[in-house]
């Protein structure tokens, strides 16, 4: 079993829908990252969380340390949100452990 | 700022050849790392560095060497390429010596070993 599990693996939505992507982890963590990988392959950082909730534009990330779970929400989804969303956790070392990603496609 | 740059973007090698993947950043970041990305798997850490002169192994270090002689550069050397090293390689950097901070990724190098 992977230490970081994401669900769903694939997600299809209509433009305007509310999207939720989940990340569960089995190790103790000190930080959790959400990343976006564009269809062209580039990876950008969206959020780093250690507790609570963060919001940036239409993106919201939450984390529940006790339940070892984080969610990434996209409000009013748009075709340009189509990408792979990756969760990564930092345990007790300097190394990040990555999930396999959630592939999101948003259709007009 | 150019951010994190990687060269080359694409490379084809024959089994047994050696090569160096280049990574440079102009943000004065202390933490730099190399990952490989394979289909159906998450990014996996190959080697990382918390500052010039300091490197350490990640999850999948075998067959790869690194050095960090300057803050800016963190090259990854494949000693004797094998087909199992066919992958997309990403270099990343972040402020400070730890992975608490925002990670900046290079554009990736797609390597094929025949």
Short mmCIF file of C-alpha atoms in Angstrom, two decimals:
data_model
loop_
_atom_site.label_atom_id
_atom_site.label_comp_id
_atom_site.label_asym_id
_atom_site.label_seq_id
_atom_site.Cartn_x
_atom_site.Cartn_y
_atom_site.Cartn_z
CA UNK A 1 0.00 0.00 0.00
CA UNK A 2 1.33 3.43 -0.96
CA UNK A 3 2.03 5.86 1.85
CA UNK A 4 0.14 8.57 -0.08
CA UNK A 5 -3.11 7.68 -1.81
CA UNK A 6 -5.10 10.00 -4.03
CA UNK A 7 -8.68 9.63 -5.18
CA UNK A 8 -10.11 9.59 -7.68
CA UNK A 9 -7.40 8.62 -10.17
CA UNK A 10 -9.37 10.20 -13.01
CA UNK A 11 -12.06 12.84 -12.90
CA UNK A 12 -14.19 14.34 -15.64
CA UNK A 13 -16.29 17.44 -15.09
CA UNK A 14 -18.39 19.98 -16.95
CA UNK A 15 -17.31 23.58 -16.86
CA UNK A 16 -18.65 25.32 -13.77
CA UNK A 17 -18.78 22.22 -11.57
CA UNK A 18 -17.30 22.06 -8.06
CA UNK A 19 -14.37 19.64 -7.96
CA UNK A 20 -12.93 17.75 -4.98
CA UNK A 21 -9.70 15.75 -5.06
CA UNK A 22 -8.69 13.74 -2.01
CA UNK A 23 -5.34 12.78 -0.51
CA UNK A 24 -4.90 10.31 2.34
CA UNK A 25 -1.56 9.42 3.90
CA UNK A 26 -0.41 6.82 6.38
CA UNK A 27 2.70 8.49 7.86
CA UNK A 28 3.09 11.30 10.34
CA UNK A 29 3.70 14.49 8.44
CA UNK A 30 4.97 17.99 9.04
CA UNK A 31 3.75 19.47 5.75
CA UNK A 32 1.61 18.61 2.73
CA UNK A 33 2.00 20.03 -0.76
CA UNK A 34 -0.49 20.24 -3.61
CA UNK A 35 1.03 20.50 -7.07
CA UNK A 36 -0.38 20.89 -10.57
CA UNK A 37 1.17 19.21 -13.59
CA UNK A 38 0.16 20.77 -16.89
CA UNK A 39 -0.55 18.69 -20.00
CA UNK A 40 2.83 19.86 -21.33
CA UNK A 41 4.54 18.31 -18.30
CA UNK A 42 5.49 21.34 -16.22
CA UNK A 43 4.86 21.15 -12.47
CA UNK A 44 3.86 24.13 -10.32
CA UNK A 45 3.26 24.37 -6.61
CA UNK A 46 -0.28 25.30 -5.57
CA UNK A 47 -0.26 25.07 -1.78
CA UNK A 48 1.81 24.03 1.20
CA UNK A 49 -0.24 23.17 4.29
CA UNK A 50 0.62 22.13 7.80
CA UNK A 51 -2.83 22.78 9.28
CA UNK A 52 -6.24 24.23 8.53
CA UNK A 53 -7.19 25.70 5.19
CA UNK A 54 -5.73 27.88 2.44
CA UNK A 55 -7.43 29.64 -0.46
CA UNK A 56 -6.02 31.04 -3.66
CA UNK A 57 -8.48 32.27 -6.23
CA UNK A 58 -10.84 29.40 -7.08
CA UNK A 59 -8.65 26.84 -5.32
CA UNK A 60 -9.11 25.79 -1.71
CA UNK A 61 -6.97 23.27 0.16
CA UNK A 62 -7.81 21.78 3.53
CA UNK A 63 -6.02 19.37 5.81
CA UNK A 64 -7.14 17.29 8.80
CA UNK A 65 -4.03 16.13 10.61
CA UNK A 66 -5.91 13.79 12.97
CA UNK A 67 -7.64 12.01 10.09
CA UNK A 68 -4.50 12.11 7.88
CA UNK A 69 -6.47 13.54 5.00
CA UNK A 70 -6.34 16.57 2.74
CA UNK A 71 -8.68 17.82 0.04
CA UNK A 72 -8.19 20.15 -2.89
CA UNK A 73 -11.34 21.91 -4.09
CA UNK A 74 -11.82 23.82 -7.33
CA UNK A 75 -14.85 26.08 -7.50
CA UNK A 76 -16.42 27.06 -10.84
CA UNK A 77 -14.13 24.72 -12.77
CA UNK A 78 -12.85 25.77 -16.19
CA UNK A 79 -11.25 23.82 -19.06
CA UNK A 80 -7.93 25.47 -18.25
CA UNK A 81 -8.02 23.61 -14.89
CA UNK A 82 -7.49 20.37 -16.82
CA UNK A 83 -4.25 18.93 -15.44
CA UNK A 84 -2.87 16.29 -13.11
CA UNK A 85 -3.07 17.28 -9.44
CA UNK A 86 -0.43 15.77 -7.19
CA UNK A 87 -0.32 15.50 -3.41
CA UNK A 88 3.06 15.21 -1.64
CA UNK A 89 3.81 14.86 2.07
CA UNK A 90 6.84 15.68 4.15
CA UNK A 91 7.40 13.22 6.98
CA UNK A 92 10.15 13.45 9.56
CA UNK A 93 12.92 13.91 7.00
CA UNK A 94 13.64 16.34 4.18
CA UNK A 95 12.17 13.95 1.63
CA UNK A 96 8.79 14.37 -0.04
CA UNK A 97 6.58 11.34 -0.72
CA UNK A 98 4.30 11.79 -3.72
CA UNK A 99 0.93 10.41 -4.64
CA UNK A 100 0.35 9.13 -8.16
CA UNK A 101 -1.85 12.07 -9.07
CA UNK A 102 -5.44 12.74 -10.10
CA UNK A 103 -6.05 13.46 -13.77
CA UNK A 104 -8.78 16.11 -14.17
CA UNK A 105 -10.49 16.93 -17.44
CA UNK A 106 -12.97 19.80 -17.56
CA UNK A 107 -15.13 20.03 -20.66
CA UNK A 108 -16.86 23.20 -21.91
CA UNK B 1 14.57 35.31 -13.02
CA UNK B 2 14.79 32.18 -15.15
CA UNK B 3 13.72 30.01 -12.19
CA UNK B 4 14.83 26.38 -12.48
CA UNK B 5 16.32 25.39 -15.82
CA UNK B 6 17.11 21.90 -17.06
CA UNK B 7 19.05 20.74 -20.10
CA UNK B 8 18.59 18.87 -22.31
CA UNK B 9 14.81 18.61 -22.78
CA UNK B 10 15.10 15.29 -24.60
CA UNK B 11 17.88 12.71 -24.77
CA UNK B 12 18.29 9.26 -26.26
CA UNK B 13 21.12 7.07 -24.99
CA UNK B 14 22.35 3.60 -25.72
CA UNK B 15 22.77 1.12 -22.89
CA UNK B 16 26.10 1.68 -21.16
CA UNK B 17 26.55 5.30 -22.18
CA UNK B 18 27.01 7.96 -19.54
CA UNK B 19 25.66 11.48 -19.47
CA UNK B 20 24.95 14.43 -17.22
CA UNK B 21 21.57 16.11 -16.82
CA UNK B 22 22.04 19.75 -15.97
CA UNK B 23 19.98 21.71 -13.44
CA UNK B 24 20.45 25.32 -12.44
CA UNK B 25 18.45 27.83 -10.40
CA UNK B 26 18.91 31.57 -10.01
CA UNK B 27 16.81 32.06 -6.86
CA UNK B 28 19.61 31.38 -4.35
CA UNK B 29 17.72 28.34 -3.07
CA UNK B 30 19.57 26.08 -0.67
CA UNK B 31 17.47 22.95 -1.19
CA UNK B 32 17.69 21.19 -4.55
CA UNK B 33 16.49 17.75 -5.56
CA UNK B 34 16.19 15.33 -8.46
CA UNK B 35 13.10 13.21 -9.12
CA UNK B 36 12.12 10.69 -11.73
CA UNK B 37 8.55 10.27 -12.93
CA UNK B 38 7.41 6.95 -14.37
CA UNK B 39 3.93 6.02 -15.67
CA UNK B 40 1.55 5.00 -12.89
CA UNK B 41 3.97 6.00 -10.15
CA UNK B 42 4.44 9.13 -8.12
CA UNK B 43 7.56 11.22 -8.41
CA UNK B 44 10.43 9.45 -6.69
CA UNK B 45 13.40 11.19 -5.09
CA UNK B 46 16.80 10.26 -6.51
CA UNK B 47 19.19 12.59 -4.67
CA UNK B 48 18.91 15.88 -2.84
CA UNK B 49 21.09 18.63 -1.43
CA UNK B 50 20.54 21.09 1.42
CA UNK B 51 23.38 23.35 0.35
CA UNK B 52 26.66 23.60 -1.54
CA UNK B 53 28.92 20.68 -0.71
CA UNK B 54 26.12 18.63 0.90
CA UNK B 55 24.26 15.84 -0.89
CA UNK B 56 22.26 12.84 0.24
CA UNK B 57 20.49 9.87 -1.26
CA UNK B 58 16.80 9.65 -1.89
CA UNK B 59 14.54 6.68 -2.53
CA UNK B 60 16.09 5.47 -5.82
CA UNK B 61 19.77 6.55 -5.94
CA UNK B 62 21.35 3.51 -7.61
CA UNK B 63 22.96 4.29 -10.95
CA UNK B 64 23.04 8.05 -10.35
CA UNK B 65 25.61 10.45 -8.90
CA UNK B 66 25.27 14.09 -7.92
CA UNK B 67 27.49 16.89 -6.73
CA UNK B 68 26.77 20.40 -5.49
CA UNK B 69 29.83 22.61 -5.90
CA UNK B 70 27.79 25.84 -6.12
CA UNK B 71 24.43 26.99 -4.80
CA UNK B 72 23.15 27.42 -8.36
CA UNK B 73 23.97 24.08 -10.00
CA UNK B 74 22.99 20.51 -9.20
CA UNK B 75 23.94 18.12 -12.04
CA UNK B 76 22.75 14.51 -12.15
CA UNK B 77 25.11 11.95 -13.67
CA UNK B 78 24.07 8.64 -15.13
CA UNK B 79 27.11 6.42 -14.82
CA UNK B 80 26.17 3.60 -17.21
CA UNK B 81 22.70 4.04 -18.65
CA UNK B 82 20.24 1.16 -18.49
CA UNK B 83 16.77 0.80 -20.07
CA UNK B 84 15.29 0.94 -16.54
CA UNK B 85 16.46 4.55 -16.37
CA UNK B 86 14.10 5.55 -19.18
CA UNK B 87 11.98 8.18 -17.46
CA UNK B 88 11.18 11.86 -17.16
CA UNK B 89 13.56 13.63 -14.78
CA UNK B 90 12.64 16.73 -12.82
CA UNK B 91 14.90 18.99 -10.84
CA UNK B 92 13.35 21.10 -8.07
CA UNK B 93 14.51 23.73 -5.63
CA UNK B 94 13.14 25.54 -2.61
CA UNK B 95 14.08 28.29 -0.23
CA UNK B 96 15.79 27.17 2.93
CA UNK B 97 17.17 23.77 3.76
CA UNK B 98 13.95 21.91 4.22
CA UNK B 99 10.94 20.81 2.20
CA UNK B 100 8.50 22.97 4.18
CA UNK B 101 8.63 25.64 1.54
CA UNK B 102 7.18 26.07 -1.95
CA UNK B 103 8.86 23.75 -4.43
CA UNK B 104 9.96 25.15 -7.81
CA UNK B 105 10.31 22.59 -10.58
CA UNK B 106 12.29 22.64 -13.80
CA UNK B 107 10.58 21.76 -17.12
CA UNK B 108 11.86 18.18 -17.09
CA UNK B 109 14.18 16.04 -19.21
CA UNK B 110 12.70 13.10 -21.11
CA UNK B 111 15.34 10.36 -21.28
CA UNK B 112 15.11 7.21 -23.36
CA UNK B 113 17.69 4.45 -22.97
CA UNK B 114 17.78 1.90 -25.79
#
